[in-house]
Short mmCIF file of C-alpha atoms and ligand atoms in Angstrom, two decimals:
data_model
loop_
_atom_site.label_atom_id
_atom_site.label_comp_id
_atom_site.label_asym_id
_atom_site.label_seq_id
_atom_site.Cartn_x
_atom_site.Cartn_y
_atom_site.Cartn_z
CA UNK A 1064 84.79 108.09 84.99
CA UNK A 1065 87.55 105.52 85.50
CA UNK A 1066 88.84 103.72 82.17
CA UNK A 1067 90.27 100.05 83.18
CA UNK A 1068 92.43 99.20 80.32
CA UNK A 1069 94.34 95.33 79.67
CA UNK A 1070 97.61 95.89 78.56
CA UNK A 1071 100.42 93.09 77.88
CA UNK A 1072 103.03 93.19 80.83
CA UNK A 1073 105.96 92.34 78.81
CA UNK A 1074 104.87 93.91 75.33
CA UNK A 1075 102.71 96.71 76.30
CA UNK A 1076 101.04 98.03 73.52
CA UNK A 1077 102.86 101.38 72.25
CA UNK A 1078 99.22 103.14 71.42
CA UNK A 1079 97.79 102.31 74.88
CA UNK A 1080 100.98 103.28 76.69
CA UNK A 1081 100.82 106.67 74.16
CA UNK A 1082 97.04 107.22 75.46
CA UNK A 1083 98.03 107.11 78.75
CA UNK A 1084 100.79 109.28 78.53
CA UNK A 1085 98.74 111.64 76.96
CA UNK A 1086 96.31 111.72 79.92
CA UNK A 1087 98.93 112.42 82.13
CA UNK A 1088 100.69 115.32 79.62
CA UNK A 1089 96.52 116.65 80.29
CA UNK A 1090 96.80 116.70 83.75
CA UNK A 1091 94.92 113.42 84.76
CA UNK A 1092 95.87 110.60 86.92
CA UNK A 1093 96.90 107.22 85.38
CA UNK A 1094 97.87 104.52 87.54
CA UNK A 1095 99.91 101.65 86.84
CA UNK A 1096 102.09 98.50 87.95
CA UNK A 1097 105.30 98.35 89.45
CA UNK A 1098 107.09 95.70 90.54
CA UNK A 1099 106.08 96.47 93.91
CA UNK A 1100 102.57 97.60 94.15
CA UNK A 1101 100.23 99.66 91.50
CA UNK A 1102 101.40 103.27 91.61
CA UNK A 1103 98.46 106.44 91.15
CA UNK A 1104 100.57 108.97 88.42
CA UNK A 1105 100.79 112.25 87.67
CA UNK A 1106 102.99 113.87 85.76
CA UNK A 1107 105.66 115.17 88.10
CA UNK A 1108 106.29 118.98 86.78
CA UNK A 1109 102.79 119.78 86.70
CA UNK A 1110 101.98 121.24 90.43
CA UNK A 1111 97.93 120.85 89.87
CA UNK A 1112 98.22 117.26 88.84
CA UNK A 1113 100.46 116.27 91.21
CA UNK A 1114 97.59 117.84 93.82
CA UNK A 1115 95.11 115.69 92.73
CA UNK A 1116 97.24 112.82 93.86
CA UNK A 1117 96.76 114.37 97.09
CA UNK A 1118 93.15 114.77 96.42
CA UNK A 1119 92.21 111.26 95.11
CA UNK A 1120 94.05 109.56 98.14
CA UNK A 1121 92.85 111.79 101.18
CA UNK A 1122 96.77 112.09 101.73
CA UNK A 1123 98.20 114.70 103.91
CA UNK A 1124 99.68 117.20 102.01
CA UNK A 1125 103.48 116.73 104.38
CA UNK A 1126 103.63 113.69 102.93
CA UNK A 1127 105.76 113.34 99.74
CA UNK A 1128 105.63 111.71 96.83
CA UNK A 1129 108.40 109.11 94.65
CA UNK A 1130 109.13 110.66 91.22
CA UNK A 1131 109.76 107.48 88.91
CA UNK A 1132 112.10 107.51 86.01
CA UNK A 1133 112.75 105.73 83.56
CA UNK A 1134 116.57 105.05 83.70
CA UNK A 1135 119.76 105.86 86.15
CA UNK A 1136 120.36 108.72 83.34
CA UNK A 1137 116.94 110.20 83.86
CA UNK A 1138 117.45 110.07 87.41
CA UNK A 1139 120.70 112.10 87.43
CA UNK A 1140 119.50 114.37 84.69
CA UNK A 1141 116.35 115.37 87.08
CA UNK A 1142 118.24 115.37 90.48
CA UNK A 1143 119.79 117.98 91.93
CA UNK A 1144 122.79 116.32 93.07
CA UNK A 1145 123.81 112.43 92.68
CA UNK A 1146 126.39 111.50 95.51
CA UNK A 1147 128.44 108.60 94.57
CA UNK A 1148 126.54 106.32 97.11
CA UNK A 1149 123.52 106.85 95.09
CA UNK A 1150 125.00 106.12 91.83
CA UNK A 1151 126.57 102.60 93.61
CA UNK A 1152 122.92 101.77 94.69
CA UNK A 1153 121.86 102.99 91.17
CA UNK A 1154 124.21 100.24 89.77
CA UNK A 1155 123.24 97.52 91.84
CA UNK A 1156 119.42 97.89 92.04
CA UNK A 1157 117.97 99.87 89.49
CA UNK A 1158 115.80 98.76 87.59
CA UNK A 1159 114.01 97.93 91.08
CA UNK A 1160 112.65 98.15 94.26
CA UNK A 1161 114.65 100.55 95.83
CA UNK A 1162 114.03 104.40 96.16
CA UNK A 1163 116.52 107.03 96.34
CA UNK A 1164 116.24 110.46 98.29
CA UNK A 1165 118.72 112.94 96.62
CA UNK A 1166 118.46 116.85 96.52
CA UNK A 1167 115.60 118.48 94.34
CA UNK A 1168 115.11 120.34 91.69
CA UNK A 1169 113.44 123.21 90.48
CA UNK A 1170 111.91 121.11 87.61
CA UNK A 1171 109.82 119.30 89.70
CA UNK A 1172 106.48 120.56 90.86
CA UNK A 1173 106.53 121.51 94.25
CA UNK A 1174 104.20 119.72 95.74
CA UNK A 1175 105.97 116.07 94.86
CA UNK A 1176 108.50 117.04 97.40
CA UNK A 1177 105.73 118.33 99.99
CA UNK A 1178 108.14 121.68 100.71
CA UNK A 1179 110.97 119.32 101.38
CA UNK A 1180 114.51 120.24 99.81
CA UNK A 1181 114.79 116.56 98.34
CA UNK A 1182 112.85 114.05 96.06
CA UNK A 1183 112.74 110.62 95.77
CA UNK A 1184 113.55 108.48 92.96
CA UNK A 1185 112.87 105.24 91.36
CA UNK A 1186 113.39 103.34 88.43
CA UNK A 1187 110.56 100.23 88.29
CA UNK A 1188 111.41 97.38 86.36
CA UNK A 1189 107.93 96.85 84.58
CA UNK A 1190 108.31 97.30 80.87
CA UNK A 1191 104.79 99.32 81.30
CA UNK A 1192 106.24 101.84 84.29
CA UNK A 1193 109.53 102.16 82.34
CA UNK A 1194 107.01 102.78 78.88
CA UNK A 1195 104.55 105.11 80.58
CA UNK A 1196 107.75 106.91 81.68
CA UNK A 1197 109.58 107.56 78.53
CA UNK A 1198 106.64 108.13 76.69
CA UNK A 1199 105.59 111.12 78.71
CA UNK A 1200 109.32 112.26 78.48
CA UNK A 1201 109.49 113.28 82.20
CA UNK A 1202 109.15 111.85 85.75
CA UNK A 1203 106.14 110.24 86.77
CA UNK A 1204 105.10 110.93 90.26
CA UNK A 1205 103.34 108.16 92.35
CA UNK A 1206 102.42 107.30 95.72
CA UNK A 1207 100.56 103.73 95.99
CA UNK A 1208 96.86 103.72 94.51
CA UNK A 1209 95.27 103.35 97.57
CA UNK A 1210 93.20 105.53 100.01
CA UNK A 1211 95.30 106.91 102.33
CA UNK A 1212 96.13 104.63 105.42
CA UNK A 1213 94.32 101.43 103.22
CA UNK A 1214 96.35 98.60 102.18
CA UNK A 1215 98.57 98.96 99.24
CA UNK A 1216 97.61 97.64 95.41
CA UNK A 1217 98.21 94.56 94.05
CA UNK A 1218 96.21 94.16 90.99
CA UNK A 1219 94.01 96.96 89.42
CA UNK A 1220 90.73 95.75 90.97
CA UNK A 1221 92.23 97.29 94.37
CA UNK A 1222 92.90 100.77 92.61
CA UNK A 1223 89.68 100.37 91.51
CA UNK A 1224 87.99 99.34 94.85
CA UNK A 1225 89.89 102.21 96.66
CA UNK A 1226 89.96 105.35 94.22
CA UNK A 1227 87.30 104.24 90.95
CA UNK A 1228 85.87 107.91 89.84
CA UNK A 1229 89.10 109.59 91.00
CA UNK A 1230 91.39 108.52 88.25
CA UNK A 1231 91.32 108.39 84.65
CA UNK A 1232 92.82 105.49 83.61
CA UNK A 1233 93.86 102.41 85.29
CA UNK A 1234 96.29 100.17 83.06
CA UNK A 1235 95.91 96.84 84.20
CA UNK A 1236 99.38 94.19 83.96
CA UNK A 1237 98.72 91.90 86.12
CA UNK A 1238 99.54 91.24 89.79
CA UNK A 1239 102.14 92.91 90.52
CA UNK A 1240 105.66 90.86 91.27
CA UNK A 1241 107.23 92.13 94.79
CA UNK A 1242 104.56 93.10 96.84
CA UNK A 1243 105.32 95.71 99.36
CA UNK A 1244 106.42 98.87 98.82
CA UNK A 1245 110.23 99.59 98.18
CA UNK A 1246 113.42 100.34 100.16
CA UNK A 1247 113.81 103.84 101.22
CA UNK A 1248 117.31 105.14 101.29
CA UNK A 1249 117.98 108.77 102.17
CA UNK A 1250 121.37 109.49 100.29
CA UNK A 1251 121.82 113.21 101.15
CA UNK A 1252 123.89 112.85 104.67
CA UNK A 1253 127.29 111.59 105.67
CA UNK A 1254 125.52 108.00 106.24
CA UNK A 1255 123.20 106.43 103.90
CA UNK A 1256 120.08 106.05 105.93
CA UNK A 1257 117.13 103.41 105.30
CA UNK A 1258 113.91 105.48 105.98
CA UNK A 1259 111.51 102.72 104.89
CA UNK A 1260 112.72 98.99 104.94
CA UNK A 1261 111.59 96.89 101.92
CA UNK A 1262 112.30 94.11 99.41
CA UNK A 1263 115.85 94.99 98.90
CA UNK A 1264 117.04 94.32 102.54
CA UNK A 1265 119.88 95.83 104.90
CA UNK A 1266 122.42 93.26 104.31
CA UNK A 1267 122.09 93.57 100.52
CA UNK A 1268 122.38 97.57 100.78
CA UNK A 1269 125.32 97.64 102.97
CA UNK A 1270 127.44 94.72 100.61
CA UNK A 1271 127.06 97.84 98.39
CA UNK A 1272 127.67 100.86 100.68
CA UNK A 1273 129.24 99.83 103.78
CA UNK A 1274 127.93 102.37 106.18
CA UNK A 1275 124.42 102.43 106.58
CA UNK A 1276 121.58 103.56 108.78
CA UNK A 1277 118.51 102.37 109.51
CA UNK A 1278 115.96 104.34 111.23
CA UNK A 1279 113.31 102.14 112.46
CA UNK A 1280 109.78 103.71 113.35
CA UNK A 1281 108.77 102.07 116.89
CA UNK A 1282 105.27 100.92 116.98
CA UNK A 1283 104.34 103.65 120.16
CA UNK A 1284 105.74 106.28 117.34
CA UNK A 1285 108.64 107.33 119.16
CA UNK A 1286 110.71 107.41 116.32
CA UNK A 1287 111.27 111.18 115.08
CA UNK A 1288 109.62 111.65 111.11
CA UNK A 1289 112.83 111.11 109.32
CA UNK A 1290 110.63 109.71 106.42
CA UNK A 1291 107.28 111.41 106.66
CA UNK A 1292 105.06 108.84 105.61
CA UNK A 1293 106.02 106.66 107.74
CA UNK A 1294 103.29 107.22 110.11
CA UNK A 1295 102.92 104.13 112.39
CA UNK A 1296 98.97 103.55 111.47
CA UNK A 1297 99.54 102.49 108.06
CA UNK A 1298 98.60 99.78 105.15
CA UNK A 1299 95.71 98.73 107.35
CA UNK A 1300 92.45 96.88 106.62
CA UNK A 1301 89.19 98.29 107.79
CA UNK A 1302 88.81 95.37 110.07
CA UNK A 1303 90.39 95.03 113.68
CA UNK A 1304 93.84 93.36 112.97
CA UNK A 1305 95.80 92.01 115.93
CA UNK A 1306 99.37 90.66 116.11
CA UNK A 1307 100.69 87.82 118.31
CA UNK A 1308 104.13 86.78 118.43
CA UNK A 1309 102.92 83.22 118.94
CA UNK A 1310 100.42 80.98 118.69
CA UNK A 1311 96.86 82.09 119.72
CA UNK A 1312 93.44 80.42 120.09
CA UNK A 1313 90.89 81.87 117.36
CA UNK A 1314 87.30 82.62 118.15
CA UNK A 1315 84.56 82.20 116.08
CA UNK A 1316 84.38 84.44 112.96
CA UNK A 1317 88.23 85.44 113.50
CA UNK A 1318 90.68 85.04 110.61
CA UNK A 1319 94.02 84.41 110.80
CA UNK A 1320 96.91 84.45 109.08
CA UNK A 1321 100.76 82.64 110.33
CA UNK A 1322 104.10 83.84 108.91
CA UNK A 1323 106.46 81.89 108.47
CA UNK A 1324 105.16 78.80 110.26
CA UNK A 1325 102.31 76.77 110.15
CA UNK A 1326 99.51 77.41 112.79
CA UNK A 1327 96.67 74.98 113.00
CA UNK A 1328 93.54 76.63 111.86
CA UNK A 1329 95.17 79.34 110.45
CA UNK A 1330 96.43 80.35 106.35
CA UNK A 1331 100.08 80.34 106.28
CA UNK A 1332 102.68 82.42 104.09
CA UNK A 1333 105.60 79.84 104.24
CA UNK A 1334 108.58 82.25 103.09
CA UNK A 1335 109.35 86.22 102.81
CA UNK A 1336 108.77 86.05 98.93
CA UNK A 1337 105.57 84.71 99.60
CA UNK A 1338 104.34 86.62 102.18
CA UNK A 1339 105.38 89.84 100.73
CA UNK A 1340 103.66 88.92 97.27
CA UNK A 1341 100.55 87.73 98.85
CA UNK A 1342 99.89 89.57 102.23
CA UNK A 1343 97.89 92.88 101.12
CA UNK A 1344 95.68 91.03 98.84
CA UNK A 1345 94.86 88.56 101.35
CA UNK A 1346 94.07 91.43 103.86
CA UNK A 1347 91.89 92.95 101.60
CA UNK A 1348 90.27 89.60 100.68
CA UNK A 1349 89.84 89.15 104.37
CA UNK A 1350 88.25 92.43 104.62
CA UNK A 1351 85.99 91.66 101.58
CA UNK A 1352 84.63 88.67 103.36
CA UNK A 1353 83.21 90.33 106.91
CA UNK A 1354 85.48 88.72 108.74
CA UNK A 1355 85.36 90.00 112.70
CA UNK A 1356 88.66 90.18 113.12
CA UNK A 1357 92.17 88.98 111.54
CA UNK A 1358 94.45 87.97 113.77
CA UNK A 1359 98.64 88.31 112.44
CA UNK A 1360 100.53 85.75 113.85
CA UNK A 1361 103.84 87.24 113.27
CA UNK A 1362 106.71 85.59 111.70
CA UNK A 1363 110.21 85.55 113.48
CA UNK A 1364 112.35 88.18 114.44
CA UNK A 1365 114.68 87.50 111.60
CA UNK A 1366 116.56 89.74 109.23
CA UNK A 1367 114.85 88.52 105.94
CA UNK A 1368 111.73 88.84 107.53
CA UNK A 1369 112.13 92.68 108.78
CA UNK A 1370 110.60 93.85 105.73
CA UNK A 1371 107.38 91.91 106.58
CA UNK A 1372 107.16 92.24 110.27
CA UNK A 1373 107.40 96.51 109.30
CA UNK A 1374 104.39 96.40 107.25
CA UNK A 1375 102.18 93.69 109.66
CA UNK A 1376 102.81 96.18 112.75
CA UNK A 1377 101.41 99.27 111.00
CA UNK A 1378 98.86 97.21 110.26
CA UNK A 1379 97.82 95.32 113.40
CA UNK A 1380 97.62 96.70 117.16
CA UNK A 1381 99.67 94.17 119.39
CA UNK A 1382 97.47 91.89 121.96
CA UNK A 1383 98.90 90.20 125.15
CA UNK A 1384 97.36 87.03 125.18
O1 LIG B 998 107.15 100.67 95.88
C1 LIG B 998 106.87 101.85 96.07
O2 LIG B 998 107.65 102.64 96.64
C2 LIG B 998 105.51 102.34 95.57
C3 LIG B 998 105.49 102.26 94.05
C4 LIG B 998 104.24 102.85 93.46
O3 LIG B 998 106.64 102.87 93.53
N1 LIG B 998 105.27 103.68 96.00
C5 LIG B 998 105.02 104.00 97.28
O4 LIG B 998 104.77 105.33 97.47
O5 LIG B 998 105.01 103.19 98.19
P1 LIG B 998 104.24 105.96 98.82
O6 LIG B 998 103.94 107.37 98.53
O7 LIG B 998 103.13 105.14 99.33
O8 LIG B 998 105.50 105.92 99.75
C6 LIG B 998 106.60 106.77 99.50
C7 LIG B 998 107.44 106.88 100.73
C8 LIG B 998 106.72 107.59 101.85
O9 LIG B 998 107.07 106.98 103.09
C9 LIG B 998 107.28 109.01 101.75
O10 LIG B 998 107.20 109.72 102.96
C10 LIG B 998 108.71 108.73 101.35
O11 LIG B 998 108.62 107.65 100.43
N2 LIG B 998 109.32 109.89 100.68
C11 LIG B 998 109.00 110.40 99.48
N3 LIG B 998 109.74 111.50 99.22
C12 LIG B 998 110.56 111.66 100.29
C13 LIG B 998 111.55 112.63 100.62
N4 LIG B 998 111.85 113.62 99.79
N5 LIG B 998 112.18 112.48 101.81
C14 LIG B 998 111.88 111.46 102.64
N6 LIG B 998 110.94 110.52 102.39
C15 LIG B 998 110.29 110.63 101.22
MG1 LIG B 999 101.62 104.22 100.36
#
């Protein structure tokens, strides 16, 4: 049985965010908003929780998880070492969407880091993530609340499309802000590395940093498994999705959506904000509807758009036309 439960956004109601962290002290799963998309919790320390993460989502057990805390002292008090780069990033973009990979350790189950030395960690910004989070009194681990390989959350009615019966609770904000999953950075080498792009973008991260790499999965998978999920299939509707770098002439019963320009017959997502926010509810809308087939008509090849164009070509299989 899956509870959905309303709760205020900016004043989240202490006895519902209590409940909930009670669930999770239990061992259930709770999952919740982030600025980014919903998130399916477990209490990071407990190892058989933290499984039925794995369980719920049908996701392979290599694949780890982001421990979110609720402030930059959290974060250093639960990491097993905090370079200077990550406290700079810390500084800048915490509370946010931005995700830090620093040594592990022993505190945390094991299976959050998936038998990796490191975790990940992440401060959210909603006042019910940072809530949930302090009143548990430890890290919250959580992936996305989606089935494995399905499009991310936006707003509870996906967690409860994709995983209802598999969680306990699902607290229910809102939409959530940013819309795609947040920036990666791997803060344990020489070089601050970007293993997933997201809303906070490369320019931003190296104004901070300086040095920085980015390690860009190519859509034939070449790219070696710095970040393990990144797995090139990924955030995909269960409807054939195809991506043109131009315009394209729709058949009957085909979808489709432009980026960043207008296309005639087609729904457009003017800007980056936009088309972050809106993009995985609109696939799953799309999907909801029968459509035969969306076609993606991608938006340019432009920095504040990299975020974007990362998601849509896990998501779609490129057609000549
Ligand atoms: O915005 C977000 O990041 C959302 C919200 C809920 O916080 N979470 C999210 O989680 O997108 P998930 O599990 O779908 O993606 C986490 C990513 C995966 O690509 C995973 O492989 C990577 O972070 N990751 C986690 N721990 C890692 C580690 N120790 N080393 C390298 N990559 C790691
Ligand atoms: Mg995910």
């Amino acid at each position: 049985m899956t509870e959905l439960l309303v709760i205020d956004a900016n004043t989240p109601q202490a006895a519902a965010l209590e409940s909930a962290a009670s669930l999770l002290r239990a061992g259930e799963l709770v999952a919740f908003a982030t600025e980014t998309v919903y998130g399916l919790g477990a209490d990071a320390t407990q190892d058989e929780a933290v499984a039925k993460i794995f369980a719920a989502k049908g996701r392979p057990q290599t694949n780890p998880l982001i421990a979110h805390v609720a402030s930059t002292e959290m974060a250093r008090a639960w990491a097993g070492s905090w370079p200077a780069v990550a406290g700079a990033l810390a500084g800048a973009f915490w509370p946010g969407p931005l995700t830090l990979v620093v040594r592990r350790t022993a505190r945390f189950a094991p299976a959050v880091s998936a038998g990796l030395e490191t975790v990940a960690l992440r401060v959210p910004e909603p006042a019910v993530a940072r809530g949930l989070i302090a009143a548990l009194g430890r890290p919250v681990a959580a992936p996305s609340a989606n089935r494995s390989e399905h499009v991310s959350p936006t707003i509870a009615q996906h967690v409860m499309d994709d995983l209802e019966g598999q969680v306990a609770l699902v607290l229910d904000s809102g939409p959530t802000g940013v819309g795609i999953e947040s920036t990666v950075v791997d803060v344990t080498g020489e070089v601050p590395t970007v293993l997933r792009r997201g809303p906070i973008g490369v320019e931003r991260l190296r104004g901070v940093v300086g040095d920085l790499r980015v390690i860009d999965q190519r859509a034939d998978g070449s790219e070696a498994q710095a970040s393990p999920g990144q797995s090139v299939r990924h955030y995909a509707p269960d409807v054939p999705c195809v991506r043109v770098e131009s315009g394209y002439e729709a058949r009957e019963g085909d979808a489709m959506i432009a980026l960043g320009r207008s296309v005639p017959g087609a729904i457009v997502l003017p800007t980056p904000e936009a088309a972050a926010r809106e993009l995985y509810a609109l696939l799953r809308r799309l999907e909801g509807e029968g459509v035969a087939k969306i076609v993606v008509v991608m938006p340019p090849d432009e920095s504040q758009w990299a975020a974007v164009r990362d998601r849509l070509v896990r998501a779609t299989v490129a057609v000549d036309r």
